[in-house]
Short mmCIF file of C-alpha atoms and ligand atoms in Angstrom, two decimals:
data_model
loop_
_atom_site.label_atom_id
_atom_site.label_comp_id
_atom_site.label_asym_id
_atom_site.label_seq_id
_atom_site.Cartn_x
_atom_site.Cartn_y
_atom_site.Cartn_z
CA UNK A 1 -66.71 -31.30 -102.94
CA UNK A 2 -69.86 -33.34 -102.34
CA UNK A 3 -70.17 -31.97 -98.83
CA UNK A 4 -69.73 -28.45 -100.19
CA UNK A 5 -72.50 -29.00 -102.67
CA UNK A 6 -74.79 -30.28 -99.94
CA UNK A 7 -74.14 -27.12 -98.00
CA UNK A 8 -75.41 -25.11 -100.93
CA UNK A 9 -78.40 -27.31 -101.50
CA UNK A 10 -79.52 -27.54 -97.92
CA UNK A 11 -80.77 -23.96 -97.55
CA UNK A 12 -82.73 -24.27 -100.76
CA UNK A 13 -84.35 -27.47 -99.64
CA UNK A 14 -85.26 -25.82 -96.37
CA UNK A 15 -86.64 -22.84 -98.22
CA UNK A 16 -88.81 -25.06 -100.35
CA UNK A 17 -89.97 -27.09 -97.33
CA UNK A 18 -90.87 -24.47 -94.77
CA UNK A 19 -89.33 -21.14 -95.64
CA UNK A 20 -86.44 -21.45 -93.14
CA UNK A 21 -83.08 -20.06 -94.24
CA UNK A 22 -79.62 -20.23 -92.72
CA UNK A 23 -78.96 -17.63 -90.08
CA UNK A 24 -75.47 -16.33 -89.56
CA UNK A 25 -73.93 -15.31 -86.25
CA UNK A 26 -75.72 -12.31 -84.79
CA UNK A 27 -72.94 -9.76 -84.90
CA UNK A 28 -73.41 -6.20 -86.04
CA UNK A 29 -76.74 -4.52 -86.47
CA UNK A 30 -79.63 -6.72 -87.45
CA UNK A 31 -81.99 -5.38 -90.02
CA UNK A 32 -85.72 -5.90 -89.87
CA UNK A 33 -87.78 -6.53 -92.99
CA UNK A 34 -89.03 -2.98 -93.44
CA UNK A 35 -87.71 -0.08 -95.49
CA UNK A 36 -86.94 2.16 -92.51
CA UNK A 37 -84.48 -0.42 -91.20
CA UNK A 38 -83.08 -1.60 -94.57
CA UNK A 39 -82.63 1.90 -95.96
CA UNK A 40 -80.51 2.82 -92.92
CA UNK A 41 -77.82 0.27 -93.77
CA UNK A 42 -74.60 2.06 -94.73
CA UNK A 43 -73.56 1.24 -98.29
CA UNK A 44 -70.35 -0.84 -98.29
CA UNK A 45 -67.60 1.59 -99.26
CA UNK A 46 -66.11 -0.33 -102.17
CA UNK A 47 -69.05 0.58 -104.40
CA UNK A 48 -68.65 4.36 -104.21
CA UNK A 49 -64.88 4.00 -104.71
CA UNK A 50 -65.31 1.83 -107.82
CA UNK A 51 -67.02 4.52 -109.98
CA UNK A 52 -67.03 2.59 -113.24
CA UNK A 53 -68.51 -0.76 -114.20
CA UNK A 54 -69.42 -2.63 -117.38
CA UNK A 55 -72.96 -3.94 -117.87
CA UNK A 56 -73.48 -7.05 -120.03
CA UNK A 57 -76.86 -8.02 -121.54
CA UNK A 58 -76.73 -11.57 -122.85
CA UNK A 59 -79.52 -14.09 -123.31
CA UNK A 60 -81.78 -15.82 -125.82
CA UNK A 61 -82.63 -12.34 -127.19
CA UNK A 62 -79.05 -12.37 -128.55
CA UNK A 63 -80.19 -15.04 -131.04
CA UNK A 64 -82.71 -13.07 -133.13
CA UNK A 65 -80.42 -10.12 -132.25
CA UNK A 66 -82.71 -7.64 -133.90
CA UNK A 67 -84.58 -4.57 -132.64
CA UNK A 68 -83.69 -4.92 -128.99
CA UNK A 69 -83.56 -7.37 -126.07
CA UNK A 70 -87.32 -6.79 -125.75
CA UNK A 71 -87.73 -8.83 -128.96
CA UNK A 72 -90.14 -11.44 -127.52
CA UNK A 73 -92.39 -8.76 -126.05
CA UNK A 74 -92.53 -6.67 -129.23
CA UNK A 75 -93.21 -9.81 -131.24
CA UNK A 76 -95.72 -11.71 -129.09
CA UNK A 77 -97.31 -9.17 -126.74
CA UNK A 78 -97.42 -6.14 -129.02
CA UNK A 79 -97.63 -8.14 -132.27
CA UNK A 80 -95.51 -5.57 -134.04
CA UNK A 81 -95.57 -6.25 -137.74
CA UNK A 82 -91.86 -5.54 -138.21
CA UNK A 83 -91.04 -8.29 -135.70
CA UNK A 84 -93.58 -10.70 -137.23
CA UNK A 85 -92.10 -10.05 -140.65
CA UNK A 86 -88.58 -10.51 -139.33
CA UNK A 87 -89.37 -13.98 -137.97
CA UNK A 88 -91.50 -15.12 -140.91
CA UNK A 89 -88.87 -14.13 -143.48
CA UNK A 90 -85.82 -15.50 -141.66
CA UNK A 91 -86.99 -18.56 -139.73
CA UNK A 92 -89.01 -21.66 -140.65
CA UNK A 93 -92.81 -21.47 -140.35
CA UNK A 94 -94.08 -22.12 -136.84
CA UNK A 95 -90.91 -20.83 -135.15
CA UNK A 96 -91.46 -19.96 -131.50
CA UNK A 97 -89.25 -17.92 -129.18
CA UNK A 98 -88.22 -21.14 -127.42
CA UNK A 99 -86.74 -22.34 -130.73
CA UNK A 100 -84.10 -19.63 -130.46
CA UNK A 101 -82.60 -21.12 -127.28
CA UNK A 102 -80.70 -24.03 -128.90
CA UNK A 103 -79.06 -21.49 -131.23
CA UNK A 104 -77.67 -19.55 -128.26
CA UNK A 105 -74.35 -21.34 -128.77
CA UNK A 106 -71.82 -19.30 -126.78
CA UNK A 107 -69.32 -21.25 -128.89
CA UNK A 108 -66.79 -18.41 -128.87
CA UNK A 109 -67.38 -17.37 -125.26
CA UNK A 110 -64.03 -17.07 -123.53
CA UNK A 111 -64.69 -15.55 -120.12
CA UNK A 112 -60.98 -14.82 -119.64
CA UNK A 113 -61.03 -12.65 -122.76
CA UNK A 114 -64.05 -10.73 -121.56
CA UNK A 115 -62.49 -10.21 -118.15
CA UNK A 116 -59.27 -8.96 -119.73
CA UNK A 117 -61.19 -6.52 -121.93
CA UNK A 118 -63.21 -5.19 -118.99
CA UNK A 119 -60.06 -4.80 -116.94
CA UNK A 120 -58.35 -2.90 -119.75
CA UNK A 121 -61.46 -0.71 -119.95
CA UNK A 122 -60.83 0.27 -116.33
CA UNK A 123 -63.97 -1.39 -114.96
CA UNK A 124 -63.89 -2.10 -111.24
CA UNK A 125 -67.09 -4.13 -111.49
CA UNK A 126 -69.20 -5.97 -114.03
CA UNK A 127 -72.96 -6.52 -113.91
CA UNK A 128 -74.20 -9.54 -115.86
CA UNK A 129 -77.76 -10.51 -116.81
CA UNK A 130 -78.34 -13.78 -114.97
CA UNK A 131 -81.94 -13.68 -116.18
CA UNK A 132 -83.72 -11.04 -118.25
CA UNK A 133 -87.51 -10.64 -118.59
CA UNK A 134 -87.60 -13.62 -120.96
CA UNK A 135 -86.96 -15.87 -117.94
CA UNK A 136 -84.02 -17.81 -119.40
CA UNK A 137 -81.42 -18.29 -116.67
CA UNK A 138 -77.74 -18.09 -117.59
CA UNK A 139 -76.98 -20.68 -114.94
CA UNK A 140 -78.45 -24.11 -114.22
CA UNK A 141 -81.16 -22.89 -111.90
CA UNK A 142 -83.12 -25.52 -110.05
CA UNK A 143 -86.17 -23.31 -110.41
CA UNK A 144 -85.81 -23.12 -114.18
CA UNK A 145 -86.17 -26.65 -115.51
CA UNK A 146 -85.03 -26.65 -119.12
CA UNK A 147 -85.22 -22.88 -119.76
CA UNK A 148 -81.62 -22.31 -118.74
CA UNK A 149 -78.11 -22.23 -120.21
CA UNK A 150 -77.02 -25.62 -118.83
CA UNK A 151 -79.90 -27.71 -120.18
CA UNK A 152 -80.09 -25.98 -123.56
CA UNK A 153 -78.10 -23.63 -125.79
CA UNK A 154 -74.60 -23.12 -124.40
CA UNK A 155 -74.75 -26.11 -122.01
CA UNK A 156 -72.54 -24.05 -119.74
CA UNK A 157 -72.79 -22.19 -116.46
CA UNK A 158 -72.32 -18.72 -117.92
CA UNK A 159 -72.87 -16.93 -114.61
CA UNK A 160 -70.26 -19.07 -112.85
CA UNK A 161 -67.66 -18.99 -115.62
CA UNK A 162 -67.75 -15.22 -115.97
CA UNK A 163 -67.61 -14.78 -112.20
CA UNK A 164 -64.51 -16.97 -111.89
CA UNK A 165 -62.70 -15.04 -114.64
CA UNK A 166 -63.57 -11.65 -113.13
CA UNK A 167 -62.52 -12.60 -109.64
CA UNK A 168 -59.12 -13.74 -110.85
CA UNK A 169 -58.64 -10.13 -111.92
CA UNK A 170 -60.06 -8.59 -108.76
CA UNK A 171 -63.11 -7.22 -110.56
CA UNK A 172 -66.29 -7.15 -108.47
CA UNK A 173 -69.25 -9.12 -109.74
CA UNK A 174 -72.84 -7.89 -109.94
CA UNK A 175 -75.78 -10.08 -110.85
CA UNK A 176 -78.63 -8.50 -112.78
CA UNK A 177 -81.87 -10.37 -112.10
CA UNK A 178 -85.36 -9.63 -113.40
CA UNK A 179 -88.03 -10.18 -110.76
CA UNK A 180 -90.82 -10.61 -113.30
CA UNK A 181 -91.02 -12.67 -116.48
CA UNK A 182 -93.20 -11.49 -119.35
CA UNK A 183 -94.89 -14.79 -120.08
CA UNK A 184 -94.38 -17.10 -117.08
CA UNK A 185 -97.75 -18.79 -116.42
CA UNK A 186 -97.45 -18.45 -112.64
CA UNK A 187 -96.61 -14.79 -112.95
CA UNK A 188 -99.57 -14.23 -115.25
CA UNK A 189 -101.78 -16.07 -112.76
CA UNK A 190 -100.60 -13.87 -109.86
CA UNK A 191 -101.12 -10.81 -112.03
CA UNK A 192 -104.67 -11.94 -112.81
CA UNK A 193 -105.20 -12.29 -109.06
CA UNK A 194 -104.20 -8.65 -108.61
CA UNK A 195 -100.93 -9.86 -107.04
CA UNK A 196 -102.85 -11.23 -104.06
CA UNK A 197 -101.34 -14.69 -104.71
CA UNK A 198 -97.56 -15.35 -104.77
CA UNK A 199 -97.20 -18.59 -106.73
CA UNK A 200 -94.52 -17.12 -108.97
CA UNK A 201 -92.57 -15.44 -106.16
CA UNK A 202 -92.56 -18.61 -104.04
CA UNK A 203 -91.75 -20.96 -106.90
CA UNK A 204 -89.41 -18.91 -109.06
CA UNK A 205 -88.25 -15.44 -108.01
CA UNK A 206 -87.18 -16.07 -104.42
CA UNK A 207 -85.62 -19.52 -104.96
CA UNK A 208 -83.59 -17.99 -107.80
CA UNK A 209 -82.43 -15.06 -105.71
CA UNK A 210 -81.37 -17.25 -102.77
CA UNK A 211 -79.69 -19.67 -105.16
CA UNK A 212 -77.75 -16.84 -106.87
CA UNK A 213 -76.53 -15.46 -103.56
CA UNK A 214 -75.53 -18.79 -102.01
CA UNK A 215 -73.89 -20.11 -105.13
CA UNK A 216 -72.16 -17.08 -106.67
CA UNK A 217 -71.72 -14.76 -103.66
CA UNK A 218 -72.34 -11.59 -105.68
CA UNK A 219 -71.01 -8.16 -104.79
CA UNK A 220 -74.12 -6.51 -106.28
CA UNK A 221 -77.66 -7.63 -106.86
CA UNK A 222 -78.96 -5.46 -109.66
CA UNK A 223 -82.70 -6.00 -109.45
CA UNK A 224 -85.05 -5.14 -112.32
CA UNK A 225 -88.51 -5.97 -113.65
CA UNK A 226 -90.19 -4.94 -110.41
CA UNK A 227 -92.52 -2.24 -111.65
CA UNK A 228 -95.83 -4.04 -112.11
CA UNK A 229 -96.22 -5.21 -108.52
CA UNK A 230 -95.63 -3.81 -105.01
CA UNK A 231 -92.60 -4.83 -102.95
CA UNK A 232 -94.94 -6.77 -100.65
CA UNK A 233 -95.75 -9.06 -103.58
CA UNK A 234 -92.03 -9.67 -104.24
CA UNK A 235 -91.28 -10.16 -100.51
CA UNK A 236 -88.41 -7.78 -101.16
CA UNK A 237 -87.91 -6.62 -97.59
CA UNK A 238 -87.65 -10.11 -96.13
CA UNK A 239 -85.18 -11.14 -98.83
CA UNK A 240 -83.07 -8.04 -98.20
CA UNK A 241 -83.18 -8.53 -94.41
CA UNK A 242 -81.82 -12.04 -94.94
CA UNK A 243 -79.23 -10.71 -97.41
CA UNK A 244 -78.00 -8.07 -94.96
CA UNK A 245 -78.22 -10.19 -91.78
CA UNK A 246 -77.44 -13.78 -92.62
CA UNK A 247 -76.21 -14.27 -96.19
CA UNK A 248 -72.56 -15.10 -96.98
CA UNK A 249 -72.18 -11.62 -98.54
CA UNK A 250 -73.92 -9.65 -95.79
CA UNK A 251 -71.01 -7.27 -95.17
CA UNK A 252 -70.03 -6.53 -98.76
CA UNK A 253 -73.09 -6.83 -100.99
CA UNK A 254 -74.79 -3.77 -102.43
CA UNK A 255 -78.18 -3.64 -104.11
CA UNK A 256 -80.00 -1.10 -106.23
CA UNK A 257 -83.52 0.29 -105.82
CA UNK A 258 -85.80 -1.79 -108.09
CA UNK A 259 -87.69 -3.86 -105.54
CA UNK A 260 -91.35 -3.08 -106.31
CA UNK A 261 -93.25 -0.22 -107.86
CA UNK A 262 -92.53 3.14 -106.25
CA UNK A 263 -89.30 1.77 -104.73
CA UNK A 264 -87.04 3.07 -107.47
CA UNK A 265 -85.35 6.30 -106.36
CA UNK A 266 -86.76 5.83 -102.82
CA UNK A 267 -85.73 2.52 -101.25
CA UNK A 268 -83.01 -0.11 -101.35
CA UNK A 269 -79.24 0.42 -101.53
CA UNK A 270 -78.00 2.83 -104.15
CA UNK A 271 -80.44 4.40 -106.59
CA UNK A 272 -80.67 3.83 -110.32
CA UNK A 273 -83.94 5.73 -110.61
CA UNK A 274 -84.83 5.28 -114.29
CA UNK A 275 -82.47 3.92 -116.95
CA UNK A 276 -79.95 6.50 -118.15
CA UNK A 277 -80.84 8.76 -115.22
CA UNK A 278 -79.17 12.18 -115.29
CA UNK A 279 -79.67 14.37 -112.23
CA UNK A 280 -79.30 18.13 -112.73
CA UNK A 281 -77.81 18.72 -109.27
CA UNK A 282 -75.83 16.72 -106.70
CA UNK A 283 -78.13 13.96 -105.34
CA UNK A 284 -78.04 13.32 -101.58
CA UNK A 285 -78.00 9.52 -102.03
CA UNK A 286 -75.49 7.26 -103.76
CA UNK A 287 -76.62 6.53 -107.31
CA UNK A 288 -75.53 4.86 -110.52
CA UNK A 289 -76.18 5.85 -114.12
CA UNK A 290 -76.64 2.83 -116.39
CA UNK A 291 -76.47 3.34 -120.10
CA UNK A 292 -75.60 1.47 -123.28
CA UNK A 293 -73.01 2.10 -126.01
CA UNK A 294 -75.71 1.13 -128.52
CA UNK A 295 -78.22 3.84 -127.69
CA UNK A 296 -81.16 1.83 -129.07
CA UNK A 297 -80.61 -1.53 -127.41
CA UNK A 298 -79.00 -3.23 -124.42
CA UNK A 299 -78.82 -6.62 -126.14
CA UNK A 300 -76.75 -7.14 -129.30
CA UNK A 301 -78.61 -6.42 -132.53
CA UNK A 302 -77.19 -7.08 -135.94
CA UNK A 303 -79.02 -4.10 -137.48
CA UNK A 304 -77.07 -1.56 -135.43
CA UNK A 305 -75.58 1.44 -137.27
CA UNK A 306 -72.44 3.28 -136.26
CA UNK A 307 -74.28 6.60 -135.78
CA UNK A 308 -76.47 4.86 -133.20
CA UNK A 309 -73.48 4.26 -130.95
CA UNK A 310 -72.16 6.58 -128.28
CA UNK A 311 -68.94 8.25 -129.35
CA UNK A 312 -65.78 8.16 -127.27
CA UNK A 313 -66.37 11.84 -126.43
CA UNK A 314 -69.93 11.20 -125.22
CA UNK A 315 -68.82 8.29 -123.05
CA UNK A 316 -66.05 10.30 -121.39
CA UNK A 317 -68.40 13.27 -120.92
CA UNK A 318 -71.10 11.14 -119.31
CA UNK A 319 -68.62 9.43 -117.02
CA UNK A 320 -67.27 12.81 -115.89
CA UNK A 321 -70.74 14.32 -115.31
CA UNK A 322 -71.82 11.23 -113.39
CA UNK A 323 -68.78 11.08 -111.12
CA UNK A 324 -68.91 14.85 -110.45
CA UNK A 325 -72.49 14.33 -109.27
CA UNK A 326 -71.41 11.48 -106.99
CA UNK A 327 -72.64 8.64 -109.20
CA UNK A 328 -71.16 5.46 -110.63
CA UNK A 329 -71.19 4.90 -114.38
CA UNK A 330 -72.34 1.50 -115.67
CA UNK A 331 -71.75 1.18 -119.41
CA UNK A 332 -73.43 -1.64 -121.33
CA UNK A 333 -72.35 -3.94 -124.15
CA UNK A 334 -74.41 -6.74 -125.68
CA UNK A 335 -72.40 -9.80 -126.80
CA UNK A 336 -73.42 -11.89 -129.82
CA UNK A 337 -75.07 -15.27 -129.44
CA UNK A 338 -71.63 -16.85 -129.98
CA UNK A 339 -70.21 -14.87 -127.09
CA UNK A 340 -68.07 -12.34 -128.93
CA UNK A 341 -68.10 -8.65 -128.13
CA UNK A 342 -68.29 -6.61 -131.34
CA UNK A 343 -64.95 -4.90 -132.08
CA UNK A 344 -66.67 -1.48 -132.16
CA UNK A 345 -67.76 -2.02 -128.54
CA UNK A 346 -64.26 -3.23 -127.65
CA UNK A 347 -62.80 -0.12 -129.25
CA UNK A 348 -65.06 2.18 -127.19
CA UNK A 349 -64.25 0.31 -123.96
CA UNK A 350 -60.51 0.35 -124.64
CA UNK A 351 -60.62 4.08 -125.45
CA UNK A 352 -62.22 4.72 -122.08
CA UNK A 353 -59.58 2.50 -120.45
CA UNK A 354 -56.82 4.55 -122.06
CA UNK A 355 -58.42 7.73 -120.77
CA UNK A 356 -58.79 6.29 -117.28
CA UNK A 357 -55.17 5.14 -117.11
CA UNK A 358 -54.18 8.80 -116.95
CA UNK A 359 -57.29 10.52 -115.64
CA UNK A 360 -58.45 7.76 -113.28
CA UNK A 361 -56.77 9.54 -110.38
CA UNK A 362 -59.61 12.11 -110.62
CA UNK A 363 -62.27 9.40 -110.90
CA UNK A 364 -61.65 6.31 -108.73
CA UNK A 365 -62.11 6.87 -104.99
CA UNK A 366 -62.98 10.52 -105.67
CA UNK A 367 -65.69 12.50 -103.87
CA UNK A 368 -67.87 15.28 -105.23
CA UNK A 369 -66.34 18.68 -104.57
CA UNK A 370 -68.05 21.79 -103.12
CA UNK A 371 -68.88 22.80 -106.72
CA UNK A 372 -69.79 20.28 -109.44
CA UNK A 373 -69.38 22.32 -112.59
CA UNK A 374 -67.69 25.57 -113.35
CA UNK A 375 -69.82 28.66 -113.60
CA UNK A 376 -72.79 27.01 -115.27
CA UNK A 377 -70.51 25.69 -118.00
CA UNK A 378 -71.13 22.15 -119.15
CA UNK A 379 -67.50 21.86 -120.08
CA UNK A 380 -65.57 22.02 -116.79
CA UNK A 381 -66.38 19.57 -113.99
CA UNK A 382 -64.90 19.03 -110.54
CA UNK A 383 -64.07 16.06 -108.35
CA UNK A 384 -61.91 15.87 -105.22
CA UNK A 385 -59.78 13.47 -103.25
CA UNK A 386 -58.15 14.44 -99.95
CA UNK A 387 -56.45 17.81 -100.44
CA UNK A 388 -56.63 17.61 -104.25
CA UNK A 389 -59.29 19.25 -106.38
CA UNK A 390 -59.58 18.07 -109.97
CA UNK A 391 -60.99 20.23 -112.76
CA UNK A 392 -61.80 18.07 -115.78
CA UNK A 393 -62.35 20.11 -118.93
CA UNK A 394 -64.04 18.48 -121.89
CA UNK A 395 -63.26 21.08 -124.56
CA UNK A 396 -59.79 22.57 -125.03
CA UNK A 397 -60.05 26.39 -124.88
CA UNK A 398 -59.10 28.11 -128.15
CA UNK A 399 -56.57 30.45 -126.53
CA UNK A 400 -54.99 27.63 -124.43
CA UNK A 401 -56.05 29.39 -121.23
CA UNK A 402 -58.42 27.59 -118.88
CA UNK A 403 -60.28 29.98 -116.59
CA UNK A 404 -61.59 28.62 -113.30
CA UNK A 405 -63.65 30.96 -111.17
CA UNK A 406 -64.70 28.55 -108.38
CA UNK A 407 -61.44 27.61 -106.58
CA UNK A 408 -60.33 30.00 -103.85
CA UNK A 409 -56.58 30.38 -104.17
CA UNK A 410 -54.06 30.18 -101.34
CA UNK A 411 -50.37 31.12 -101.27
CA UNK A 412 -49.34 27.46 -101.63
CA UNK A 413 -51.27 26.66 -104.79
CA UNK A 414 -49.87 23.98 -107.12
CA UNK A 415 -51.26 23.39 -110.59
CA UNK A 416 -50.55 20.37 -112.77
CA UNK A 417 -52.17 18.34 -115.50
CA UNK A 418 -52.58 14.58 -115.24
CA UNK A 419 -50.30 12.92 -117.78
CA UNK A 420 -47.60 15.64 -117.47
CA UNK A 421 -44.85 15.72 -114.89
CA UNK A 422 -44.05 19.42 -115.01
CA UNK A 423 -46.24 21.88 -113.06
CA UNK A 424 -48.25 24.28 -115.22
CA UNK A 425 -47.94 28.05 -115.28
CA UNK A 426 -50.91 30.01 -114.01
CA UNK A 427 -52.00 33.53 -113.19
CA UNK A 428 -54.75 35.20 -111.25
CA UNK A 429 -57.15 37.36 -113.25
CA UNK A 430 -58.30 40.78 -112.00
CA UNK A 431 -61.52 39.00 -110.85
CA UNK A 432 -59.37 36.55 -108.80
CA UNK A 433 -60.07 33.73 -111.25
CA UNK A 434 -57.44 31.09 -111.76
CA UNK A 435 -56.12 31.15 -115.30
CA UNK A 436 -54.20 28.01 -116.19
CA UNK A 437 -51.85 28.22 -119.14
CA UNK A 438 -52.31 24.90 -120.90
CA UNK A 439 -49.41 23.02 -122.53
CA UNK A 440 -50.85 23.28 -126.03
CA UNK A 441 -47.75 22.07 -127.87
CA UNK A 442 -47.68 18.88 -125.78
CA UNK A 443 -51.40 18.20 -125.99
CA UNK A 444 -50.95 15.78 -128.88
CA UNK A 445 -48.54 13.62 -126.89
CA UNK A 446 -51.43 12.34 -124.78
CA UNK A 447 -53.12 9.14 -125.99
CA UNK A 448 -56.63 10.70 -125.94
CA UNK A 449 -58.22 13.76 -127.45
CA UNK A 450 -61.17 14.48 -125.16
CA UNK A 451 -61.25 15.44 -121.51
CA UNK A 452 -58.13 16.61 -119.64
CA UNK A 453 -57.63 16.95 -115.92
CA UNK A 454 -56.09 19.85 -114.02
CA UNK A 455 -55.00 18.86 -110.52
CA UNK A 456 -55.07 21.66 -107.95
CA UNK A 457 -53.46 21.63 -104.53
CA UNK A 458 -53.72 24.52 -102.10
CA UNK A 459 -57.17 25.67 -103.20
CA UNK A 460 -60.46 25.57 -101.33
C1 LIG B 1 -58.56 -5.19 -105.60
O1 LIG B 1 -59.19 -4.01 -106.06
C2 LIG B 1 -59.46 -3.06 -105.04
C3 LIG B 1 -60.23 -1.91 -105.66
O2 LIG B 1 -59.59 -1.47 -106.81
C4 LIG B 1 -58.15 -2.61 -104.42
O3 LIG B 1 -58.41 -1.69 -103.37
C5 LIG B 1 -57.41 -3.82 -103.88
O4 LIG B 1 -56.15 -3.43 -103.38
C6 LIG B 1 -57.23 -4.88 -104.95
N1 LIG B 1 -56.68 -6.09 -104.39
C7 LIG B 1 -55.71 -6.77 -104.97
C8 LIG B 1 -55.27 -8.01 -104.28
O5 LIG B 1 -55.20 -6.40 -106.01
C1 LIG B 2 -93.51 -13.71 -98.16
O1 LIG B 2 -93.76 -12.95 -96.99
C2 LIG B 2 -94.94 -13.31 -96.31
C3 LIG B 2 -95.11 -12.30 -95.18
O2 LIG B 2 -93.93 -12.10 -94.49
C4 LIG B 2 -94.79 -14.74 -95.80
O3 LIG B 2 -95.97 -15.14 -95.17
C5 LIG B 2 -94.53 -15.65 -97.00
O4 LIG B 2 -94.24 -16.97 -96.56
C6 LIG B 2 -93.34 -15.16 -97.79
N1 LIG B 2 -93.23 -15.95 -99.01
C7 LIG B 2 -92.11 -16.55 -99.38
C8 LIG B 2 -92.21 -17.35 -100.62
O5 LIG B 2 -91.07 -16.46 -98.76
C1 LIG B 3 -96.89 5.39 -106.11
O1 LIG B 3 -96.46 6.68 -106.42
C2 LIG B 3 -97.44 7.48 -107.04
C3 LIG B 3 -96.80 8.77 -107.44
O2 LIG B 3 -96.01 9.30 -106.40
C4 LIG B 3 -98.62 7.67 -106.04
O3 LIG B 3 -99.62 8.42 -106.66
C5 LIG B 3 -99.16 6.30 -105.66
O4 LIG B 3 -100.15 6.43 -104.67
C6 LIG B 3 -98.04 5.41 -105.12
N1 LIG B 3 -98.58 4.09 -104.90
C7 LIG B 3 -98.37 3.42 -103.77
C8 LIG B 3 -99.02 2.08 -103.68
O5 LIG B 3 -97.68 3.84 -102.86
C1 LIG B 4 -69.18 33.06 -115.75
O1 LIG B 4 -68.65 32.98 -117.05
C2 LIG B 4 -68.96 34.06 -117.88
C3 LIG B 4 -68.50 33.74 -119.29
O2 LIG B 4 -67.31 33.00 -119.26
C4 LIG B 4 -68.31 35.33 -117.32
O3 LIG B 4 -68.62 36.41 -118.14
C5 LIG B 4 -68.84 35.55 -115.91
O4 LIG B 4 -68.20 36.65 -115.32
C6 LIG B 4 -68.64 34.32 -115.03
N1 LIG B 4 -69.32 34.48 -113.78
C7 LIG B 4 -68.75 34.20 -112.60
C8 LIG B 4 -69.60 34.38 -111.40
O5 LIG B 4 -67.63 33.74 -112.52
#
């Protein structure tokens, strides 16, 4: 145990002394610290196969739990009167943001329960905020002094506990990490210097990133907070070259695209582009759409209204659009400061899990088909896997006949609907369209009411 700990510490000490980091055996391609080389790395296959993940935003912002996770910024940088009024009416005079940290209790946080919920939701991966723009680390970072979850608030290693629970259930683990911090004095100093100095990067950002990788061996690094400074300020390419060449996760880790301004949608691993990105055509690069059940916030807020939440239908629709266009869908929930996930969020996640239990065959491990959506309709979407083509229709046609004009029929065509054992009847229209006769009387036997999948074999 002690020796193991030393192993973890040693690289960090070396980093702090002279910038040296452990180098692994030189097998496989070695990447150089430039985008041409890093961008050419093939994305480890597990990520594209996974398709659906749950995003979790949890931090000190979950204590005021009001407005959004940008609470501190709205309050102290923008001086918004609604935030000032909120604090002055609900907290003692002189309250600072730091005073919220001890109230971040996590007293009801049961990582096993979260992991079970995410598994039942059908998530193949989870991305957790290790540190948001407020700078509070959800693990006992050596670069964080007392602004972390071990020294104050929960007094627990939240990053480690959640990771252990997820791995027991074979769910991949992604670590969200904000490069910048709104109010860190060293960051503000570098910013004042036009990002010509790197005090913050050397003392905070990079030590944290290396520490996260060596300690928690993440499957994803979900970088954020990059946009004010160039990637050369963040030393992104040298970190990624180390990650891909020498880190303990070099063969499996995937990263996103937020590594400095103008990187997003251009460089890195898969692309997030902007939050809630929705391409209108099939992108030529692996991407992920991140979005939140609460459409107005990523962190929990107590003033949320039910009409501000995504409906089950919207969630299924977005997942289907995203996967048809070759993306992964990352759906966010914000736990409370105690560590509970609001039952309305649980209900949405479980509804998606129920849908995926039957329709997941058309989602997980699927590939985009030749055509993404039927005849300019927003209601019928395609995916494929091996010889199978899946047509997912979001709205049940009034006459119980689903018309598909894109598949080219062969003599050996087979038509079925996921969730039913019996093949479906079909006919060919005079325009050679496939008309599937839907099992209307049995529709109500299925445990969901939005989005059904027709499986086609023998079509091209
Ligand atoms: C873990 O999950 C992956 C992806 O779903 C799957 O391919 C693999 O077989 C699973 N492993 C175990 C041990 O269940
Ligand atoms: C960042 O990269 C520059 C150029 O490669 C290097 O001189 C510097 O030491 C790096 N900083 C850190 C903190 O690793
Ligand atoms: C960033 O992108 C914008 C828009 O494409 C461009 O005008 C600008 O020159 C770019 N900045 C750098 C430093 O590459
Ligand atoms: C597209 O759908 C419309 C309305 O359903 C139909 O009239 C039209 O013929 C279809 N076009 C093709 C190319 O299938």
